[in-house]
Coordinates of C-alpha atoms in Angstrom, one line a residue:
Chain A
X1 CA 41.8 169.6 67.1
X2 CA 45.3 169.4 65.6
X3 CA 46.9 169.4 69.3
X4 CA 44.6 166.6 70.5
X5 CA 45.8 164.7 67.3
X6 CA 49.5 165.4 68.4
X7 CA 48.9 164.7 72.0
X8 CA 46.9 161.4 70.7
X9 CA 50.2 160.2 68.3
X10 CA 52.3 161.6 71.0
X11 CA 50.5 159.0 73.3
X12 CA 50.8 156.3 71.2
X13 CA 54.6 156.5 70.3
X14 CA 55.0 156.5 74.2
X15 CA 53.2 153.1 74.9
X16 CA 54.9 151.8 71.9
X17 CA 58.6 153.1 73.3
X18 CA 57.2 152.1 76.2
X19 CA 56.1 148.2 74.8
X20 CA 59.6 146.7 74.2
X21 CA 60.8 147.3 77.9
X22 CA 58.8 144.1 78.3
X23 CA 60.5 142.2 75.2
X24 CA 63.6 141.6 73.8
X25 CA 64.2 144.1 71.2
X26 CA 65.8 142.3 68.6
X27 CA 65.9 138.4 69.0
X28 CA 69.3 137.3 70.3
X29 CA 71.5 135.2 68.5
X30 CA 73.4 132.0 69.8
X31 CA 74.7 128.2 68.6
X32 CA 74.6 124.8 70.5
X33 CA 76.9 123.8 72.5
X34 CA 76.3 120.1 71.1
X35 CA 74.0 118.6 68.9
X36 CA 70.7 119.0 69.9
X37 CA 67.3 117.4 68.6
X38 CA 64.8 120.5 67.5
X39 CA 61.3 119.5 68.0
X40 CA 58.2 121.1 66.9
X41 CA 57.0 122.1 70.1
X42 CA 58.4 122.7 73.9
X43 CA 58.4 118.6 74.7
X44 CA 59.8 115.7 73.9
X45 CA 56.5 114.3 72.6
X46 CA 56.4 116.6 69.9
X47 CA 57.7 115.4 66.2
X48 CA 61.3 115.4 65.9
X49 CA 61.8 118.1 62.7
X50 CA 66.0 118.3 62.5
X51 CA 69.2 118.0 64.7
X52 CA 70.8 121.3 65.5
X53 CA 74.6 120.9 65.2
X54 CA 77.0 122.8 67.3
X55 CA 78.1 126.2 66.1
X56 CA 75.2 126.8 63.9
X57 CA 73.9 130.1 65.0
X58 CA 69.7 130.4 65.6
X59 CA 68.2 133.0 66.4
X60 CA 65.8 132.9 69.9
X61 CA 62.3 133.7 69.0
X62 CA 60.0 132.9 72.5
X63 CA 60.0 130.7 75.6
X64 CA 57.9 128.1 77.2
X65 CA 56.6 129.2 80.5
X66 CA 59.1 128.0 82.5
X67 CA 61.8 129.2 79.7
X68 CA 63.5 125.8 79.8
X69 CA 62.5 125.4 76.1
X70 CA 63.3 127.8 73.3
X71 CA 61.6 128.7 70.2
X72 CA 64.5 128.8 67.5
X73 CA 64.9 129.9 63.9
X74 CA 67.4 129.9 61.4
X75 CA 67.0 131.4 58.1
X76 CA 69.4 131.1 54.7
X77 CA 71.0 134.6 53.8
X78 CA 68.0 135.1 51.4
X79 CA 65.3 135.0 54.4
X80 CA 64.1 131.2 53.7
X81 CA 63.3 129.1 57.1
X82 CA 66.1 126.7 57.3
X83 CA 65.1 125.6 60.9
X84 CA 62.4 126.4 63.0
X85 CA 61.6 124.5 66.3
X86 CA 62.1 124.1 69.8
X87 CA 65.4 123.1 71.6
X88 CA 66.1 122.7 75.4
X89 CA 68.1 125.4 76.9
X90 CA 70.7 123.1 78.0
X91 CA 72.1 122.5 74.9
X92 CA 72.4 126.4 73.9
X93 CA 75.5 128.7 74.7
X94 CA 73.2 130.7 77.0
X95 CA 74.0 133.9 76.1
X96 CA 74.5 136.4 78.6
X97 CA 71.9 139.3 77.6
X98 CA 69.4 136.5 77.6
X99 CA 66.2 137.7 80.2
X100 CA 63.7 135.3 80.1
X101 CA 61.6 138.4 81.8
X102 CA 61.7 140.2 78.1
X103 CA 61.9 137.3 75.9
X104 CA 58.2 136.3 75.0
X105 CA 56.5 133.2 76.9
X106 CA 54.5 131.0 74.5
X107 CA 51.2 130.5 76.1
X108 CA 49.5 128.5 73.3
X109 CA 51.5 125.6 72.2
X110 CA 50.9 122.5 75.3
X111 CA 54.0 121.1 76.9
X112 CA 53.3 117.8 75.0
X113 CA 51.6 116.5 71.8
X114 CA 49.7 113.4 73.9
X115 CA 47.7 112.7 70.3
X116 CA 51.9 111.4 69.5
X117 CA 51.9 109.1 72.2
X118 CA 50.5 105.8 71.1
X119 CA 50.2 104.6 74.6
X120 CA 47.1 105.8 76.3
X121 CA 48.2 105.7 79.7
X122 CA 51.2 107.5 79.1
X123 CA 49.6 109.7 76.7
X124 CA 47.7 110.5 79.5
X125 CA 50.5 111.3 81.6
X126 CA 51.6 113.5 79.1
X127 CA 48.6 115.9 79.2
X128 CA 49.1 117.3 82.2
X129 CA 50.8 120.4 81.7
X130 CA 54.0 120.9 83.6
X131 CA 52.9 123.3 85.9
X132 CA 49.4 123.7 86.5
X133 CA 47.5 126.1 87.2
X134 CA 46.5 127.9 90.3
X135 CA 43.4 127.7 91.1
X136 CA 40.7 129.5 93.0
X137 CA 40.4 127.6 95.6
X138 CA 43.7 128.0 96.6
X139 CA 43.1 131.8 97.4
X140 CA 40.7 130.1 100.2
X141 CA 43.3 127.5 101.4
X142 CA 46.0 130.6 101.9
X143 CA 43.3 132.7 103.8
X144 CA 42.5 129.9 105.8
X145 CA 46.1 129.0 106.6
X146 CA 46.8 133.5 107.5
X147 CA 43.7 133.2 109.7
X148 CA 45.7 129.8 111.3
X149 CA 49.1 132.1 111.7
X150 CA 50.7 129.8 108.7
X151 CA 53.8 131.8 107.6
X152 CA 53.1 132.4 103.9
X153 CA 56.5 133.2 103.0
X154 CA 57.7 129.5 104.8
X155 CA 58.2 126.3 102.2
X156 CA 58.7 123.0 103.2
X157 CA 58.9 119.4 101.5
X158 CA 57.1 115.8 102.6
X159 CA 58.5 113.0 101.0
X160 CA 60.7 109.8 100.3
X161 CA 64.4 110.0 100.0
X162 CA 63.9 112.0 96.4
X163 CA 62.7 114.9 98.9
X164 CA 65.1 114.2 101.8
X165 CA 67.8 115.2 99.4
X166 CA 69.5 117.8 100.4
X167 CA 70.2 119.3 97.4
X168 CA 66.5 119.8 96.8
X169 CA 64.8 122.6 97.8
X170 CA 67.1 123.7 100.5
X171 CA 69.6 125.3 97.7
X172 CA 67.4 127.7 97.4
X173 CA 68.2 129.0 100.6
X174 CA 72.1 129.8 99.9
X175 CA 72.4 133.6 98.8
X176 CA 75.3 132.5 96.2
X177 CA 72.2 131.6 93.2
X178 CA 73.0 132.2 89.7
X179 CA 69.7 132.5 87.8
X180 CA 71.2 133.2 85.0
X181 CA 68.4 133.9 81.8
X182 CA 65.7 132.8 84.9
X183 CA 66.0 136.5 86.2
X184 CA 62.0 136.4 86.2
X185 CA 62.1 133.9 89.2
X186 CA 63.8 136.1 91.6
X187 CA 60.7 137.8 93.5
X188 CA 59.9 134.6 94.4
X189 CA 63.8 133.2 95.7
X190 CA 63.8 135.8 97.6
X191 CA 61.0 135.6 99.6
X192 CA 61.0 132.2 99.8
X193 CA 64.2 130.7 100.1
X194 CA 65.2 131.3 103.0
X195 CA 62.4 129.2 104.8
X196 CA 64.2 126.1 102.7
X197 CA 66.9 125.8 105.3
X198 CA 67.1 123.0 106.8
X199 CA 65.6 120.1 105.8
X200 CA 62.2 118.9 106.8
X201 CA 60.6 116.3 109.6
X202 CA 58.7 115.0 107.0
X203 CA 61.1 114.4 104.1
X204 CA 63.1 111.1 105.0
X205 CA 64.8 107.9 103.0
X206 CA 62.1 104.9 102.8
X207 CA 59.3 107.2 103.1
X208 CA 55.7 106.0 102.0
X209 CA 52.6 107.1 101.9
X210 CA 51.3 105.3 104.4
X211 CA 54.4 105.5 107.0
X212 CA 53.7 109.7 107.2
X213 CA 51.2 109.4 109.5
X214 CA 53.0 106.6 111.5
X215 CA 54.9 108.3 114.7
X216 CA 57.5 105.8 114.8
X217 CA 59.1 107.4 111.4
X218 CA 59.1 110.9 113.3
X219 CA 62.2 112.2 114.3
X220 CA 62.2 112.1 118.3
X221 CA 64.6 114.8 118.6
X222 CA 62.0 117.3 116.8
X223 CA 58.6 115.8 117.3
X224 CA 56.4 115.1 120.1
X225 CA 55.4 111.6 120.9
X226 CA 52.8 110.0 119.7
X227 CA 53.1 112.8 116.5
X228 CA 53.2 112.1 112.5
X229 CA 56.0 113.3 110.7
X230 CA 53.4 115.0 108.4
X231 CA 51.7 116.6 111.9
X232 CA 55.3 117.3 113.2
X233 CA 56.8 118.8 110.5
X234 CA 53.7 121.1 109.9
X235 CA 53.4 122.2 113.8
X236 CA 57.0 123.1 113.9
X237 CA 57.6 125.1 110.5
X238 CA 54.1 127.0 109.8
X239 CA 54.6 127.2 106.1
X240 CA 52.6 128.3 103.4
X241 CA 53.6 125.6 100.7
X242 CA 54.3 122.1 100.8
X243 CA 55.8 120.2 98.3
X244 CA 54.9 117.2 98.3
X245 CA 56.2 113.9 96.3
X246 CA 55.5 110.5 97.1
X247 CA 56.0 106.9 94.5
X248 CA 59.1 105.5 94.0
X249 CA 58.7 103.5 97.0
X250 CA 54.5 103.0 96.9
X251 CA 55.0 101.9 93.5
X252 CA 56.8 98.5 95.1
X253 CA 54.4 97.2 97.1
X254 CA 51.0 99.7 97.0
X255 CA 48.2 99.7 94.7
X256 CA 47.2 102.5 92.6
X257 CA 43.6 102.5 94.7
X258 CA 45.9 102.6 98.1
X259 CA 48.2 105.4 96.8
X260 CA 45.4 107.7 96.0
X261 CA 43.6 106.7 99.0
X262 CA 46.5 107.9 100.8
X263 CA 47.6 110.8 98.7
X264 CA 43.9 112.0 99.3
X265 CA 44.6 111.6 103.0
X266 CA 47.7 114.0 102.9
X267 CA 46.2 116.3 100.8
X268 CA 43.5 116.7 103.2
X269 CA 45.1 117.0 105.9
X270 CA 47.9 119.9 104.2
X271 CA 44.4 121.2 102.9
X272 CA 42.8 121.6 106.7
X273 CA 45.8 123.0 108.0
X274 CA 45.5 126.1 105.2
X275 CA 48.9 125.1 103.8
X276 CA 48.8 125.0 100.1
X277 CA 49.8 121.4 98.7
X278 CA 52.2 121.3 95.6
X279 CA 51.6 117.9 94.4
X280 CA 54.3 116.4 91.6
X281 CA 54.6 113.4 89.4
X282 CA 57.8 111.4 89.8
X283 CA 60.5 110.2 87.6
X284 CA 60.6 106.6 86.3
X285 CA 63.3 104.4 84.5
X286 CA 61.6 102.5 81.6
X287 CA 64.0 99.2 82.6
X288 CA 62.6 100.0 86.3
X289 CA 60.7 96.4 86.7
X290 CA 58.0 98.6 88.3
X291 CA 57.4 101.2 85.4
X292 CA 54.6 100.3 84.9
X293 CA 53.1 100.9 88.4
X294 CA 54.9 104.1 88.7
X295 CA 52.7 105.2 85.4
X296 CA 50.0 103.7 87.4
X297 CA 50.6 105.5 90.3
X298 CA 51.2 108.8 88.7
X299 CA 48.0 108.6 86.5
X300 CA 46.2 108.2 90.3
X301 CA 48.1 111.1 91.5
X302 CA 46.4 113.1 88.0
X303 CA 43.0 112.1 89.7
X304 CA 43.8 113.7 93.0
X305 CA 44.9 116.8 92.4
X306 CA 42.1 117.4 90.1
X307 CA 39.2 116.2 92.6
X308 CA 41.3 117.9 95.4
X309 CA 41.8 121.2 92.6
X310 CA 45.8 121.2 94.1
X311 CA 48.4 122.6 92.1
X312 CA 50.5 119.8 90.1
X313 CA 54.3 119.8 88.3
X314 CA 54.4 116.7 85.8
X315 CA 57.8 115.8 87.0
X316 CA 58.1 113.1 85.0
X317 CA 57.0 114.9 81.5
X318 CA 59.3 117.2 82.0
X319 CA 62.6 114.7 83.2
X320 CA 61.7 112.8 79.9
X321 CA 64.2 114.4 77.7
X322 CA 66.7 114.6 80.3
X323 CA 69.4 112.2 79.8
X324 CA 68.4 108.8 81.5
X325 CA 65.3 110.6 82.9
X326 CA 66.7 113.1 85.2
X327 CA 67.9 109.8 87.4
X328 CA 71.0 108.7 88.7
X329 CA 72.8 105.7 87.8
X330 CA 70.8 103.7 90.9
X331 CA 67.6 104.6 87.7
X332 CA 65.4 105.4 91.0
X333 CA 67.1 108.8 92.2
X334 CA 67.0 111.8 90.7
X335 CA 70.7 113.0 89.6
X336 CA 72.2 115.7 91.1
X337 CA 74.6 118.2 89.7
X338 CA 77.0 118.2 92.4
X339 CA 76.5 122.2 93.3
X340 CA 75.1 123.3 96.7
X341 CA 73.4 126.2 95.8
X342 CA 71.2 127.1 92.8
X343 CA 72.6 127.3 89.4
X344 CA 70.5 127.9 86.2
X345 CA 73.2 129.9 84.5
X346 CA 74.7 127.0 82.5
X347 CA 71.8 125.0 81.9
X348 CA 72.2 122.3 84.8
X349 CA 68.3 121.8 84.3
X350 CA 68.3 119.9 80.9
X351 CA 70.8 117.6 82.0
X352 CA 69.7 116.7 86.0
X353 CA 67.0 115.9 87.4
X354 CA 67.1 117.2 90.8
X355 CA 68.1 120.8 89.0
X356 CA 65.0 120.7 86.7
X357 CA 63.2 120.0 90.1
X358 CA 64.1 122.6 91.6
X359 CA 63.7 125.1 88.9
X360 CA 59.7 124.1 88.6
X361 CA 59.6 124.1 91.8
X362 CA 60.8 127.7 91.9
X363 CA 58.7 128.6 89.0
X364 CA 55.7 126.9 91.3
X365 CA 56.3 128.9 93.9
X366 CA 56.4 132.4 91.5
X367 CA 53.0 131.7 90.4
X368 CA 51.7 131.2 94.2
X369 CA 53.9 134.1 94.7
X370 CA 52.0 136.3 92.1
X371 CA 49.0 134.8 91.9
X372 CA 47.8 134.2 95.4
X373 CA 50.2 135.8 97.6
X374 CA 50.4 139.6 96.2
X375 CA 47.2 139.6 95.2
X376 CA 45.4 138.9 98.5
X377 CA 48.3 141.7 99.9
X378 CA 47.3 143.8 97.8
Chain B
X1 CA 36.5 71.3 157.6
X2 CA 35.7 74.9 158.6
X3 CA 39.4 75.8 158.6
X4 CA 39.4 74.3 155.4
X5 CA 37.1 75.9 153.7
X6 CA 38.5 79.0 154.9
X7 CA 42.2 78.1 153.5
X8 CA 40.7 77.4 149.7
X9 CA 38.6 80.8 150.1
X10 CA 41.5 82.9 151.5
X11 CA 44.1 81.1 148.6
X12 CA 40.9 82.1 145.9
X13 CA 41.4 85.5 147.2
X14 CA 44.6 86.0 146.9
X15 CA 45.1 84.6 143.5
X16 CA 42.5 87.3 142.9
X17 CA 44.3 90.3 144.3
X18 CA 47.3 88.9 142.5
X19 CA 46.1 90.9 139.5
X20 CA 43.5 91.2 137.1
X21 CA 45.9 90.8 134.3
X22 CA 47.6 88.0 136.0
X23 CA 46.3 85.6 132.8
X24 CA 47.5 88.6 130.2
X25 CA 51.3 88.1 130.4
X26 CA 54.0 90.1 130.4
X27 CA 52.9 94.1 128.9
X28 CA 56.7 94.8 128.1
X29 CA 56.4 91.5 125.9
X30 CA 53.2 92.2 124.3
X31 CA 54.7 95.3 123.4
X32 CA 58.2 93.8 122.3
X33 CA 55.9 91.0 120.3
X34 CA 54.3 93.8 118.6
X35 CA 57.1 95.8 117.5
X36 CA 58.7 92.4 115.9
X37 CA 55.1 91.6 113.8
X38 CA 55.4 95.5 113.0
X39 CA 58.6 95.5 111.3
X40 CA 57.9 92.0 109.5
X41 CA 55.0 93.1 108.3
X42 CA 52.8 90.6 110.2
X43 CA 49.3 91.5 109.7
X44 CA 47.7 89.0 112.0
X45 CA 50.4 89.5 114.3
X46 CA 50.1 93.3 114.2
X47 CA 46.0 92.5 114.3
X48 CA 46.1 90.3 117.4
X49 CA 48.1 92.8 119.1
X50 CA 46.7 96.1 118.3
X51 CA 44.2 97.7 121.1
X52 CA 41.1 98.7 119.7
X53 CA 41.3 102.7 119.6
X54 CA 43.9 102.7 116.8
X55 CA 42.2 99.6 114.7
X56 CA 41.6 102.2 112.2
X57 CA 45.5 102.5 111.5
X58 CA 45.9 98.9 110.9
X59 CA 47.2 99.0 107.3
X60 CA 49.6 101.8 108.5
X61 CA 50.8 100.2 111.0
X62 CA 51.6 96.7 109.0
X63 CA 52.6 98.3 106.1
X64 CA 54.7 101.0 108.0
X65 CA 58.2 99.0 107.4
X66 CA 57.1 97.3 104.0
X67 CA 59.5 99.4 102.0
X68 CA 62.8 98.5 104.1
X69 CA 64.1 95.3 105.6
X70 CA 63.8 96.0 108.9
X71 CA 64.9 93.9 112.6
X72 CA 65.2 94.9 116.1
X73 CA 68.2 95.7 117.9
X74 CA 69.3 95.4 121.5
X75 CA 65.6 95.4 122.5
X76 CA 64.6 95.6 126.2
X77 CA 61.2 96.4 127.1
X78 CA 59.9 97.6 131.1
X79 CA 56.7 97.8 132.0
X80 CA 57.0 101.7 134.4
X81 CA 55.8 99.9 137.6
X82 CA 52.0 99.5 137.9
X83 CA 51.4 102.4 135.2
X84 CA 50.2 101.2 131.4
X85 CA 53.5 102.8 129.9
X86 CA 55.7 100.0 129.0
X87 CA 59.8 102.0 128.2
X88 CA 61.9 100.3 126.0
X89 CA 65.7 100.5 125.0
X90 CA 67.2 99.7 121.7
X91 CA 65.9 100.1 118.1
X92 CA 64.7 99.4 114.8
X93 CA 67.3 99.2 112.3
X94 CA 65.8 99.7 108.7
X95 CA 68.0 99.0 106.0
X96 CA 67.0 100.8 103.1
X97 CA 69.8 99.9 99.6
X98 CA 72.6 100.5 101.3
X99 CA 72.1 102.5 103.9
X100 CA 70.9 101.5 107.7
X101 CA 68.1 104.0 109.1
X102 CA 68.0 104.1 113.1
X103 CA 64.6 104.4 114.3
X104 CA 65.5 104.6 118.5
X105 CA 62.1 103.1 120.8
X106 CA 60.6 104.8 123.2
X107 CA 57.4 104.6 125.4
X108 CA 54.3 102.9 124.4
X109 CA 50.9 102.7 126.0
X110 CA 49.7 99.4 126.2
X111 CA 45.8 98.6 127.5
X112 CA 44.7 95.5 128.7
X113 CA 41.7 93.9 126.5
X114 CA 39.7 90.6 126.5
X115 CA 42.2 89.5 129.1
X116 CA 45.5 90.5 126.6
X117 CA 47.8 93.3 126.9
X118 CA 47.3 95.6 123.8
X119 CA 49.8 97.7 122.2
X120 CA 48.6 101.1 122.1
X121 CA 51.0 104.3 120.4
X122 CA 53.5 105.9 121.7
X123 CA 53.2 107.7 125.5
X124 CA 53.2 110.9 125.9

């Protein structure tokens, strides 16, 4: 009895050893690099509590899902709470031990407080998480798209000239990446990156909703005549995933009934060709004279990736807190950082848009990667 | 009075074989007329000259250049002898901020409807 009692403790101490391999072990220390505004939660909708100054050291407690948010703490030399809130990444000295793979991932707290927003429509905007969940049916849309010969490890894009940019997506494709805490996303750079060479037939400047079905917006020298951009771009490449971001130009002369209409219509089609569509909110400037159709329009895209049951990035919840949005100085573009190939180690991702895009779109892709894609391997 | 009964019905057959279409105009201008109420967002224009198997694209296909300022360049439209492929030259220039985006023509099918050459996509 005593030996099962020793083999039992014996047991135990193992899957507690064991237990930290998948945390940090003691939280890591670090400072801001400038002053940065400590929130009570992983958004800039949450309250506001204190402003961290530079060189005051925190310690880091847990991440958001994506990890671009940390949980911080400081305490007085007697163990009193001085600080304790959430801070974007970006304005940390990263520091180099830092695995967001081991550091814990806050499941519970929303990426928003929408009952802070005193705006219902954008409160409503602010709901959506920032990366949605996977759902069910996309298990069926991936079978369908193997039975079809879709390549599941292929990604493309389908959009305006947000999407054309070269510097989205298509990084992902140069082996020089620095993850840097992000180490958790590498499964999923690796298997899909590649694919993101390129560019896309159905990413170009002046892109709308309506004009990706229209032939004479295909590029002759890849598609056939008479063929979409949408259709082209999807018989040529195979993929798996499309990400897919259309508004900034809609939002100038479509209605929000005409934009969904048309969003369904894409959907649909990305749907019946087993390709998984990755639907995303867009960026707006509030001086934009069209902010308030942009809101419009990305309320209506809400609407179709819930009756469509399509995974969804909130884009434009999680540019807020970026400086000027994520955008450029034209206030319609997303800003890039000026490096070719993917950089996470010095958080780019708080301060430009197009990095921040591509990081949820990465972190997209890992939980297609996980969720659907080893799974039905397996 | 014979013979010249004969002379009005042999002229009435001729303007006959001349052509069914001979009261349609020109296909290579229906087409180039098209492509103009295309890019200016003409609706009727786009309407009037759209054949009837692609009516269902007719928002598309008026709203297709609404985003850009857009003209035609260089334009010269030919009718591919007796076939209903109508080849033209030149291009849509879209001009988009500050940037021009080239979108080169190429062959269109036209159909002949209710007496009026109809633009109808892009030949294959």
């Amino acid at each position: 009895m005593a030996f099962v009692k020793v083999l039992l403790l014996a047991g135990l101490a193992l899957i507690l050893a064991g237990h930290p391999a998948t945390a940090q072990e003691t939280p890591l220390e670090t400072t801001a690099h400038r002053a940065a505004v400590v929130y009570a939660g992983p958004g800039d909708s949450y309250r506001q509590l204190a402003v961290l100054r530079p060189g005051n050291a925190v310690q880091i407690i847990e991440r958001n899902s994506v990890g671009n948010w940390l949980h911080v703490r400081q305490e007085d030399r007697n163990g009193f709470v001085k600080l304790d809130g959430w801070v974007m990444i970006g304005y940390l000295n990263i520091p180099a031990a830092l695995r967001l793979s081991r550091l814990a991932a806050n499941t519970e707290l929303a990426d928003a407080d929408p009952s802070a927003v005193n705006s219902r429509s954008l409160a409503a905007l602010y709901a959506a998480p920032v990366i949605s969940p996977i759902s069910e049916a996309m298990r069926g849309v991936y079978a369908l798209g193997q039975q079809l010969g879709n390549h599941s490890d292929v990604v493309t894009k389908v959009g305006d000239s947000l999407t054309f940019n070269p510097m989205y997506l298509e990084p992902m494709s140069d082996p020089r990446y620095e993850l840097g805490p992000y180490d958790y996303l590498e499964d999923a750079l690796r298997y899909f990156g590649p694919s993101t060479a390129g560019g896309s037939a159905a990413a170009r400047m002046a892109l709308a909703t309506y004009v990706i079905f229209d032939p004479m917006w295909a590029d002759k020298t890849l598609c056939r005549p008479g063929e979409s951009p949408l259709d082209c771009e999807y018989r040529r490449k195979r993929p798996g995933v499309a990400f897919i971001l259309f508004g900034p130009n809609d939002a100038r002369h479509t209605t929000r009934e005409k934009y969904t209409e048309q969003m369904g219509k894409i959907v649909t089609e990305t749907l019946n060709r087993g390709i998984i569509p990755v639907l995303s909110t867009f960026s707006v400037h509030p001086d934009d004279p069209y902010w308030w159709q942009a809101i419009e329009l990305n309320l209506g895209l809400l609407d179709v990736a819930a009756e469509y049951d399509v995974p969804l990035i909130n884009l434009w919840a999680a540019a807020r807190p970026l400086p000027d949005y994520g955008l450029d100085r034209d206030k319609v573009h997303m800003k890039n950082s000026g490096f070719t190939y993917l950089k996470f180690s010095t958080g780019h991702e708080s301060w430009y848009g197009t990095s921040l895009r591509n990081l949820l779109s990465l972190k997209m892709l890992d939980e297609i990667y996980h969720s659907i894609i080893l799974e039905a391997d397996a | 009075m014979r013979t010249g009964l004969l002379l009005i019905l042999l002229a009435l057959l001729l303007a006959a074989c001349a052509g069914g279409d001979s009261g349609a105009g020109d296909p290579a201008e229906a087409v180039e007329r098209y492509l103009q109420a295309k890019i200016a967002g003409d609706a009727d224009g786009v309407r009037a000259l759209l054949c009837s198997a692609k009516e269902a694209d007719l928002d598309m296909e008026a709203g297709s250049f609404a985003a850009v300022e857009a003209r035609l360049e260089d334009v010269d439209c030919q009718r591919d002898s007796d076939t209903d492929v109508v080849r033209c030259q030149g291009k849509i220039v879209a001009t988009y901020g500050t940037e021009d985006l080239d979108f080169p023509l190429s062959a269109y099918r036209v159909v002949l409807e209710g007496g009026v050459w109809k633009w109808c996509g892009e030949a294959g």
